[in-house]
Amino acid sequence: MARPTSPRPLHLGVDLSDAGAHPAAWRTHGSQAQRLFDAERLQQLVDTAQRGTLDLVVIDDSFSLQPTRTTTLRGRLDAALVAARLAPRSRGIGLVPTVATTHTEPFHVSKAIATIDHVSGGRAGWQLGWSADDDDARDTAHFGRRPAVSEAAAVAEAEEAVRAVAALWDSWEDDAEIRDEATHRFVDRSKLHYVEHDGVHFAVKGPSITPRPPQGRPPVVVRVRSDESFGLAARHADVVRISATTRDEALDLRLRLRAAAVAAGREPGDLRVLADAFAVTGPDEASARARLDLLTELDGVRWDTDSLTHVGTARKLTDTFLDWWEIGAVDGFVVRPSSLHTDLDALVDGVVPMLRTARAFREHYAGPTLRDQLGLARPANRFAAIA
Amino acid sequence: MSTPAPRKQIHLGAHFPGVNNTTVWSDPRSGSQIDFASFEHLARRAEAARFDFFFLAEGLRLREHKGQLHDLDVVGRPDTLPVLAALAAVTDRLGLAGTINTTFNEPWELARQFATLDILSGGRAAWNLVTSSDAFTGANFRRGGFLPYEQRYERAAELVQVVRALWDSWDDDAVVAHARTGQFVRPGSIREVRHDGAHFQVRGEFTTPRGPQGHPVLFQAGDSADGRDFATATADVVFSAHSTFEAGQAFFADVKGRLAAHRRTPDQLLILPATTVVLGATAQEAAERSHHIRLQQVPGPTAIAFLEQVWGRDLTDHDPEGPLPRIDPDVENLDITRGRVRHVKDPRTIAAAWREQADANGWSIRQLVIEVTSRGGFVGTPTQVADAIDRHVQEDASDGFILVPHLTPTGLDDVFDQVVPLLQERGSFRTEYTGPTLRHHLGLARPAPRATRSHADRALVG
């Protein structure tokens, strides 16, 4: 049944971490677990996501090795470098690595994300990472530089980092490079700016060594998992990832986020709220159930998720997506395939065509940049003189 | 004549043009120093010519002159490691070397970044380690100018020690991915690293598997005595400055001679000076082209700014085509330029010597600056240049060169097309890659896994 084209298209991302969201995904047939760290495996996954004109892929990261009690899979690559590796041979799709703010230098983070944006022609995003003092974050010992901090303190530092990084992105005006042979000047230095960030956690002088990224400021992605991260998202996120098990819960969160954004002086339409959607798909419900049963058996414990979890056909997943989206509970979803090798194909070849038929999802990429896919305007430079 | 010995193999790197005045941006052929297409062009051409590696430099603060951002040279560049990771997607064999400063980075993060680059590139990562200690650069970082100058190599050495311990903390065959048994890594194959030193306290299980090279190749570029000591003890490649053939031989003998003290052999440390090449159909044409490039590299305002670094004063009222200033340098104002290496001699001595040189030769300010900043390099016909490069290597003045073009990104195209085939004909340069990794290309052994060198490791961590 065709619906009228929505002025507010649905957005879809996919989480490419590990072999899939289920801890036992690597043990299933076809997982290519031997090639888990092989760039070409990741490239193939991006090719698939791009075939489905998905908005973005997310690559998670942490400074800590996976704890043995949550999964048998162990090992990670630096997500920012993975995103850069995937950039030259992809088009249209956003590349969103998690990059931490707790133990890193805002100056380095700024130029890393800016460079992913340059090498991808404007397709970088930045999912904020931070490490608070809990059992899974042993980063403090890895760096040895300072004591562990609470969630509130880690988020406060992340917020300061976002502000410093965004200022560094703006520290070059778009037309700073002039190559003026008459005066022998390569840049117009009145268009390069010291950011003079002097905050609670750090000071950064600037300007960046890297010119302003193609998107101006690559979209910032924040996962809401606490009151503190809710506030951070409302104030700074372009894309907010929420966890919600029901449509009403998502609706409530989205409305509260938009209200909080307005309270922070932002346009509510500048936020894209995407719910995490765990997916176990099959040609019929019984086979999807059987897949989950196998995964559960391999892992030995019931799969514990904290957001919308779909076990069934692509048709039913499509219906759920449309149901949540049409009433404005979300702007879209970040799909977390239980097994990447199975559920990503089901998303791209099953769900996406049905969403297109429903006129809820794009047939082609809207433009070259991630901001184009998200329908977010390129931001003005805070330092640029107002004409 | 006796049977000739087998020819030493030349190693060549392609340096992406940097941000000093040797990179000519005013030439109509000069392309973007930011667009990925420029990096891809140089890397693909270098790989087609069977070069050992691509090289990308770094700077962590924009240069300033007279209290303002220096605007006469190329300004701005992307972040080193993401560019190299992206190049891994469009090349197969070419080594990917980049400069990273140890002073403003932590070992845990650097270890995982280089291990990741090595894995993503199939064993082609190299790290050109530099140090700094200036508060000027530190103003962009959390700790500011925290490091005393004399401790910069001490911190670098400890950092490399920790980074290598992290790389070695995963066995090469740690990942088994046995679906049936549920064993993803072999038990005991990841060992916790505990390091408690003067500069770093690091503890934990490392996140990233050991890369194809075991340890990415380590370059060292500092030319100080501390830098030289560090290189002979620790590095795989010395990235030196090019000088004359004789000075090259002396440097080569000195550095290689120091290796025995570290129980290393001469083939375990390669000496690769940076140099330039200017070609012409005749020697005279090449010389004329070289002079034209020098004029492009030193336009009038650049000549004045260069002199101001030594004089410590504003000299913009001087004509670059006229004589040198009669006024003496202001020795109280030596920080007029920040973000580049300072002159160490007394500026009054330098100024006097330059005046004398200029007077004797009838040089203008610009001509003098062109003369005193000339670094030699190879100028001649393709045959002459191939002969000279080959001679440097066969007669132990270097193990090869890192070639620095003056144009982005096409500046080495002539070398790839006209000089490399001649070196290949002589049997001095590979016509095909013989292995997948940069260590293969450079003839460097893969570091043994930890199990077989636990004794050496203990000594290192000690």
mmCIF file of C-alpha atoms in Angstrom, chain A residues 26-28 33-34 36-39 42-43 61-66 72-82 84-89 101-108 111-113 115-116 118-119 138 140-146 157 168 172 177 179-181 183-189 192-194 201-211 298, chain B residues 25-27 30-34 36 40 58-62 64-65 67-79 81-83 85-90 104-106 108-109 112-117 119-121 139-143 155 170 175-185 190 199-209 299-301:
data_model
loop_
_atom_site.group_PDB
_atom_site.id
_atom_site.type_symbol
_atom_site.label_atom_id
_atom_site.label_comp_id
_atom_site.label_asym_id
_atom_site.label_seq_id
_atom_site.Cartn_x
_atom_site.Cartn_y
_atom_site.Cartn_z
ATOM 1 C CA TRP A 26 30.918 -15.005 15.174
ATOM 2 C CA ARG A 27 30.216 -18.701 15.757
ATOM 3 C CA THR A 28 27.450 -18.964 13.182
ATOM 4 C CA ALA A 33 35.163 -14.850 12.010
ATOM 5 C CA GLN A 34 38.662 -15.758 10.846
ATOM 6 C CA LEU A 36 37.082 -10.395 11.638
ATOM 7 C CA PHE A 37 39.865 -7.794 11.394
ATOM 8 C CA ASP A 38 40.197 -7.964 7.613
ATOM 9 C CA ALA A 39 39.553 -4.616 5.920
ATOM 10 C CA LEU A 42 34.384 -4.563 6.344
ATOM 11 C CA GLN A 43 34.485 -3.114 2.840
ATOM 12 C CA ASP A 61 35.267 1.362 19.798
ATOM 13 C CA SER A 62 36.698 1.301 23.289
ATOM 14 C CA PHE A 63 40.135 1.497 24.838
ATOM 15 C CA SER A 64 39.376 -1.701 26.758
ATOM 16 C CA LEU A 65 39.425 -5.262 25.520
ATOM 17 C CA GLN A 66 36.043 -6.986 25.676
ATOM 18 C CA THR A 72 34.148 -14.850 23.829
ATOM 19 C CA LEU A 73 35.041 -12.531 20.955
ATOM 20 C CA ARG A 74 38.066 -10.436 21.718
ATOM 21 C CA GLY A 75 39.945 -7.702 19.914
ATOM 22 C CA ARG A 76 39.189 -4.385 18.250
ATOM 23 C CA LEU A 77 40.674 -2.034 15.722
ATOM 24 C CA ASP A 78 40.878 1.731 16.051
ATOM 25 C CA ALA A 79 37.480 2.800 14.700
ATOM 26 C CA ALA A 80 38.586 6.153 13.240
ATOM 27 C CA LEU A 81 41.216 4.427 11.101
ATOM 28 C CA VAL A 82 38.722 1.786 10.018
ATOM 29 C CA ALA A 84 39.233 6.200 6.932
ATOM 30 C CA ARG A 85 40.118 2.846 5.328
ATOM 31 C CA LEU A 86 36.510 2.456 4.158
ATOM 32 C CA ALA A 87 36.227 5.965 2.706
ATOM 33 C CA PRO A 88 37.931 5.887 -0.718
ATOM 34 C CA ARG A 89 35.941 2.945 -2.035
ATOM 35 C CA THR A 101 37.020 12.069 24.654
ATOM 36 C CA THR A 102 38.151 10.899 28.081
ATOM 37 C CA HIS A 103 41.792 10.059 27.509
ATOM 38 C CA THR A 104 42.370 11.726 24.169
ATOM 39 C CA GLU A 105 43.483 15.139 22.946
ATOM 40 C CA PRO A 106 40.668 17.281 21.479
ATOM 41 C CA PHE A 107 43.179 18.679 18.979
ATOM 42 C CA HIS A 108 43.943 15.177 17.660
ATOM 43 C CA LYS A 111 41.804 16.693 12.892
ATOM 44 C CA ALA A 112 41.130 12.939 12.761
ATOM 45 C CA ILE A 113 37.393 13.412 12.167
ATOM 46 C CA THR A 115 40.420 14.164 7.821
ATOM 47 C CA ILE A 116 37.909 11.323 7.547
ATOM 48 C CA HIS A 118 38.144 15.155 3.700
ATOM 49 C CA VAL A 119 39.076 11.675 2.448
ATOM 50 C CA ARG A 138 39.692 -0.046 32.623
ATOM 51 C CA THR A 140 42.351 4.599 33.438
ATOM 52 C CA ALA A 141 44.926 1.889 34.038
ATOM 53 C CA HIS A 142 45.739 1.760 30.305
ATOM 54 C CA PHE A 143 46.665 5.435 30.292
ATOM 55 C CA GLY A 144 47.860 5.777 33.860
ATOM 56 C CA ARG A 145 47.583 9.498 33.695
ATOM 57 C CA ARG A 146 44.823 10.273 36.194
ATOM 58 C CA GLU A 157 34.451 16.368 29.786
ATOM 59 C CA LEU A 168 38.655 23.830 15.836
ATOM 60 C CA TRP A 172 39.520 27.831 9.239
ATOM 61 C CA GLU A 177 43.165 29.468 1.262
ATOM 62 C CA ARG A 179 46.895 31.348 -3.240
ATOM 63 C CA ASP A 180 47.332 35.013 -4.075
ATOM 64 C CA GLU A 181 50.339 35.315 -6.365
ATOM 65 C CA THR A 183 51.100 39.258 -2.633
ATOM 66 C CA HIS A 184 52.681 35.773 -2.417
ATOM 67 C CA ARG A 185 50.209 34.853 0.338
ATOM 68 C CA PHE A 186 48.893 31.285 0.439
ATOM 69 C CA VAL A 187 46.239 31.971 3.077
ATOM 70 C CA ASP A 188 44.331 35.005 4.229
ATOM 71 C CA ARG A 189 45.284 34.841 7.880
ATOM 72 C CA LEU A 192 42.262 31.579 10.369
ATOM 73 C CA HIS A 193 41.256 31.811 14.021
ATOM 74 C CA TYR A 194 42.708 31.009 17.400
ATOM 75 C CA HIS A 201 39.438 20.077 31.590
ATOM 76 C CA PHE A 202 41.864 21.500 29.038
ATOM 77 C CA ALA A 203 42.994 24.512 27.080
ATOM 78 C CA VAL A 204 43.444 24.515 23.296
ATOM 79 C CA LYS A 205 44.953 27.417 21.405
ATOM 80 C CA GLY A 206 44.301 26.582 17.755
ATOM 81 C CA PRO A 207 43.849 27.092 14.926
ATOM 82 C CA SER A 208 43.594 23.547 13.646
ATOM 83 C CA ILE A 209 46.306 22.378 11.295
ATOM 84 C CA THR A 210 43.560 20.935 9.073
ATOM 85 C CA PRO A 211 41.264 23.095 6.940
ATOM 86 C CA LEU A 298 25.876 -21.132 21.537
ATOM 87 C CA TRP B 25 52.228 26.545 -4.705
ATOM 88 C CA SER B 26 52.423 29.397 -7.183
ATOM 89 C CA ASP B 27 53.095 27.083 -10.130
ATOM 90 C CA SER B 30 50.326 22.925 -8.178
ATOM 91 C CA GLY B 31 47.345 20.938 -6.883
ATOM 92 C CA SER B 32 45.553 20.674 -3.559
ATOM 93 C CA GLN B 33 47.520 19.582 -0.484
ATOM 94 C CA ILE B 34 44.226 18.496 1.157
ATOM 95 C CA PHE B 36 42.479 12.929 -1.192
ATOM 96 C CA GLU B 40 46.096 8.978 -4.164
ATOM 97 C CA GLU B 58 53.058 16.182 10.463
ATOM 98 C CA GLY B 59 53.025 19.492 12.329
ATOM 99 C CA LEU B 60 50.932 20.219 15.382
ATOM 100 C CA ARG B 61 50.782 24.002 15.361
ATOM 101 C CA LEU B 62 50.610 26.448 12.478
ATOM 102 C CA GLU B 64 53.970 32.033 13.311
ATOM 103 C CA HIS B 65 56.211 34.860 12.225
ATOM 104 C CA GLY B 67 53.446 37.263 16.114
ATOM 105 C CA GLN B 68 51.164 36.318 13.241
ATOM 106 C CA LEU B 69 50.364 33.154 11.343
ATOM 107 C CA HIS B 70 52.940 32.690 8.608
ATOM 108 C CA ASP B 71 51.023 33.044 5.359
ATOM 109 C CA LEU B 72 53.640 32.794 2.614
ATOM 110 C CA ASP B 73 54.033 29.006 2.464
ATOM 111 C CA VAL B 74 51.527 26.196 2.086
ATOM 112 C CA VAL B 75 49.395 26.130 5.233
ATOM 113 C CA GLY B 76 47.246 23.235 6.403
ATOM 114 C CA ARG B 77 47.322 19.509 6.057
ATOM 115 C CA PRO B 78 45.176 16.561 7.018
ATOM 116 C CA ASP B 79 45.835 14.210 9.930
ATOM 117 C CA LEU B 81 47.135 8.354 10.191
ATOM 118 C CA PRO B 82 43.651 8.632 8.626
ATOM 119 C CA VAL B 83 45.284 9.607 5.305
ATOM 120 C CA ALA B 85 44.584 4.296 6.359
ATOM 121 C CA ALA B 86 42.658 5.677 3.380
ATOM 122 C CA LEU B 87 45.662 5.087 1.089
ATOM 123 C CA ALA B 88 45.661 1.447 2.204
ATOM 124 C CA ALA B 89 42.359 1.129 0.314
ATOM 125 C CA VAL B 90 43.835 2.266 -3.011
ATOM 126 C CA PHE B 104 51.752 14.824 22.694
ATOM 127 C CA ASN B 105 50.560 11.208 22.469
ATOM 128 C CA GLU B 106 50.145 8.305 24.882
ATOM 129 C CA TRP B 108 48.198 2.920 24.579
ATOM 130 C CA GLU B 109 46.577 4.980 21.854
ATOM 131 C CA ARG B 112 46.511 0.576 18.765
ATOM 132 C CA GLN B 113 46.594 3.144 15.956
ATOM 133 C CA PHE B 114 49.740 1.691 14.391
ATOM 134 C CA ALA B 115 48.634 -1.904 14.977
ATOM 135 C CA THR B 116 45.348 -1.013 13.274
ATOM 136 C CA LEU B 117 47.115 0.618 10.318
ATOM 137 C CA ILE B 119 46.373 -4.777 9.980
ATOM 138 C CA LEU B 120 44.258 -2.653 7.634
ATOM 139 C CA SER B 121 47.142 -2.346 5.157
ATOM 140 C CA ALA B 139 49.437 25.134 23.766
ATOM 141 C CA ASN B 140 47.243 22.880 21.613
ATOM 142 C CA PHE B 141 47.407 20.019 24.114
ATOM 143 C CA ARG B 142 46.263 19.099 27.599
ATOM 144 C CA ARG B 143 49.659 19.152 29.233
ATOM 145 C CA ARG B 155 60.318 9.827 27.059
ATOM 146 C CA TRP B 170 49.151 -10.750 21.640
ATOM 147 C CA VAL B 175 42.939 -15.479 17.008
ATOM 148 C CA VAL B 176 41.787 -19.011 16.245
ATOM 149 C CA ALA B 177 38.015 -18.388 15.846
ATOM 150 C CA HIS B 178 36.991 -21.984 16.522
ATOM 151 C CA ALA B 179 33.249 -21.767 16.034
ATOM 152 C CA ARG B 180 32.585 -25.249 17.365
ATOM 153 C CA THR B 181 34.446 -24.882 20.648
ATOM 154 C CA GLY B 182 33.596 -21.214 21.097
ATOM 155 C CA GLN B 183 37.240 -20.343 21.461
ATOM 156 C CA PHE B 184 37.892 -17.074 19.656
ATOM 157 C CA VAL B 185 41.376 -16.545 21.038
ATOM 158 C CA ILE B 190 46.873 -12.328 25.296
ATOM 159 C CA HIS B 199 57.128 8.625 32.191
ATOM 160 C CA PHE B 200 54.393 6.009 31.895
ATOM 161 C CA GLN B 201 52.337 3.754 34.099
ATOM 162 C CA VAL B 202 50.440 1.396 31.843
ATOM 163 C CA ARG B 203 48.517 -1.672 32.786
ATOM 164 C CA GLY B 204 45.999 -3.871 31.045
ATOM 165 C CA GLU B 205 45.161 -6.296 28.278
ATOM 166 C CA PHE B 206 45.767 -4.651 24.904
ATOM 167 C CA THR B 207 42.811 -4.337 22.524
ATOM 168 C CA THR B 208 44.354 -5.068 19.163
ATOM 169 C CA PRO B 209 45.943 -8.147 17.599
ATOM 170 C CA PRO B 299 59.922 34.886 -3.790
ATOM 171 C CA GLY B 300 60.813 38.318 -2.401
ATOM 172 C CA PRO B 301 58.583 38.266 0.712
#
